[in-house]
XYZ file of C-alpha atoms in Angstrom:
148
model
C -57.079 -13.638 24.241
C -56.223 -10.899 21.792
C -54.270 -9.046 24.497
C -52.317 -12.204 25.310
C -51.526 -12.716 21.620
C -50.204 -9.136 21.242
C -48.230 -9.451 24.473
C -46.517 -12.607 23.180
C -45.752 -11.005 19.781
C -44.360 -7.906 21.515
C -42.208 -10.038 23.811
C -40.826 -12.048 20.880
C -40.086 -8.865 18.931
C -38.293 -7.229 21.848
C -36.220 -10.346 22.539
C -35.122 -10.571 18.918
C -33.675 -7.043 19.124
C -30.796 -7.896 21.413
C -27.759 -5.678 21.944
C -25.533 -8.081 20.011
C -27.242 -6.958 16.811
C -25.984 -3.422 17.422
C -22.386 -4.399 18.162
C -20.157 -3.557 15.199
C -18.228 -6.406 13.651
C -14.498 -6.431 14.369
C -12.348 -5.016 11.572
C -10.970 -7.717 9.309
C -7.582 -6.910 7.705
C -7.763 -6.545 3.934
C -4.982 -7.448 1.508
C -4.543 -4.645 -1.019
C -3.580 -5.638 -4.545
C -1.327 -2.847 -5.835
C -0.933 -1.752 -9.454
C 2.690 -1.719 -10.634
C 3.977 1.679 -11.717
C 7.700 0.935 -11.948
C 10.315 -1.505 -10.705
C 14.000 -1.866 -11.380
C 17.483 -0.994 -10.214
C 18.715 1.332 -12.917
C 18.922 4.579 -10.957
C 21.518 6.003 -8.604
C 22.168 9.075 -6.510
C 18.830 9.210 -4.687
C 18.237 9.039 -0.964
C 16.944 5.750 0.407
C 13.274 6.350 1.106
C 9.934 4.659 1.702
C 6.974 6.943 1.223
C 3.293 7.372 0.511
C 2.600 10.014 -2.136
C -0.845 11.573 -1.967
C -0.644 14.519 -4.366
C 0.544 15.566 -7.808
C 3.246 17.949 -6.537
C 5.088 15.246 -4.578
C 4.629 12.795 -7.458
C 6.141 15.293 -9.928
C 9.107 15.763 -7.580
C 9.755 12.013 -7.497
C 9.298 11.706 -11.273
C 11.811 14.464 -11.958
C 14.348 12.913 -9.570
C 13.919 9.606 -11.434
C 13.923 11.251 -14.849
C 16.261 8.660 -16.372
C 13.735 5.838 -15.816
C 10.342 7.496 -15.337
C 9.623 7.170 -19.072
C 9.563 3.381 -18.550
C 6.843 3.532 -15.881
C 3.542 1.849 -16.675
C 1.782 5.097 -15.705
C 2.889 8.599 -14.882
C -0.539 10.235 -14.777
C -2.158 9.357 -11.448
C -5.679 10.219 -10.289
C -4.866 11.342 -6.740
C -8.559 11.678 -5.905
C -8.832 7.875 -6.044
C -5.263 6.585 -5.628
C -2.069 6.984 -3.614
C 1.455 5.967 -4.594
C 3.705 3.751 -2.487
C 7.370 4.188 -3.414
C 10.365 2.381 -1.972
C 13.866 3.333 -3.093
C 16.708 1.285 -1.646
C 20.292 2.268 -0.843
C 22.811 2.294 -3.652
C 24.152 -1.208 -4.255
C 27.493 -2.275 -5.757
C 26.162 -4.467 -8.559
C 23.183 -5.105 -10.805
C 21.638 -8.217 -9.232
C 20.087 -6.381 -6.268
C 16.349 -5.717 -6.092
C 13.668 -4.491 -3.732
C 10.228 -6.076 -3.603
C 6.942 -4.997 -2.086
C 5.824 -8.349 -0.702
C 2.390 -7.369 0.634
C 0.199 -4.406 1.470
C -2.423 -4.920 4.172
C -5.041 -2.505 5.429
C -5.715 -2.718 9.157
C -8.214 -0.769 11.220
C -5.818 2.102 11.981
C -3.076 1.869 9.350
C -1.799 0.288 6.160
C 1.268 -1.932 6.453
C 3.689 -2.387 3.555
C 5.930 -5.445 3.900
C 8.999 -5.278 1.669
C 12.303 -7.048 1.252
C 15.548 -6.510 -0.581
C 17.623 -9.206 -2.138
C 20.872 -9.577 -3.971
C 24.266 -11.190 -3.840
C 27.593 -9.523 -4.396
C 28.996 -12.740 -5.889
C 28.758 -13.289 -9.650
C 27.500 -9.842 -10.473
C 28.285 -7.092 -12.928
C 29.885 -4.219 -11.040
C 27.849 -1.054 -11.395
C 26.345 1.225 -8.796
C 22.579 0.738 -8.873
C 19.668 1.698 -6.690
C 16.675 -0.679 -6.587
C 13.172 0.795 -6.513
C 9.573 -0.454 -6.481
C 6.635 1.915 -7.039
C 2.952 0.924 -6.944
C -0.487 2.521 -6.911
C -3.098 1.661 -4.252
C -6.645 2.876 -3.541
C -6.818 6.233 -1.743
C -6.741 6.075 2.055
C -6.345 8.571 4.870
C -4.680 5.916 7.046
C -0.965 6.226 7.819
C 1.404 3.771 6.136
C 3.863 1.673 8.121
C 6.807 0.212 6.194
C 8.290 -3.050 7.497
């Protein structure tokens, strides 16, 4: 009787350890909430660019190229051990009502996708050459960034 009891317990234990318990869960995309560093349209003369900055040297290069507005940034000291910078600088635009917006940042299994849009209307605007930009900080990641 004791042997039968242990056989039943062993059988139940082995059946409860199915392979499905060892199958990893599928990756679920995660929306990243960025921290605003700077946003505006009061620069000009830079190259249109979308980039991920992962180190102090590249960040200093961007800051010096944006010297006229970098003093208005919410932060200029970044902890690159824990954070990366996402920077989008648009083309030069003919008037001040143009902007660029980071609409969403989503982490997928193999990359991070940054969705952004630009807006503006040449009608009813003050004529001045401007260049919209949007710069944010996100948690550090080794994944490549795709800009869309």
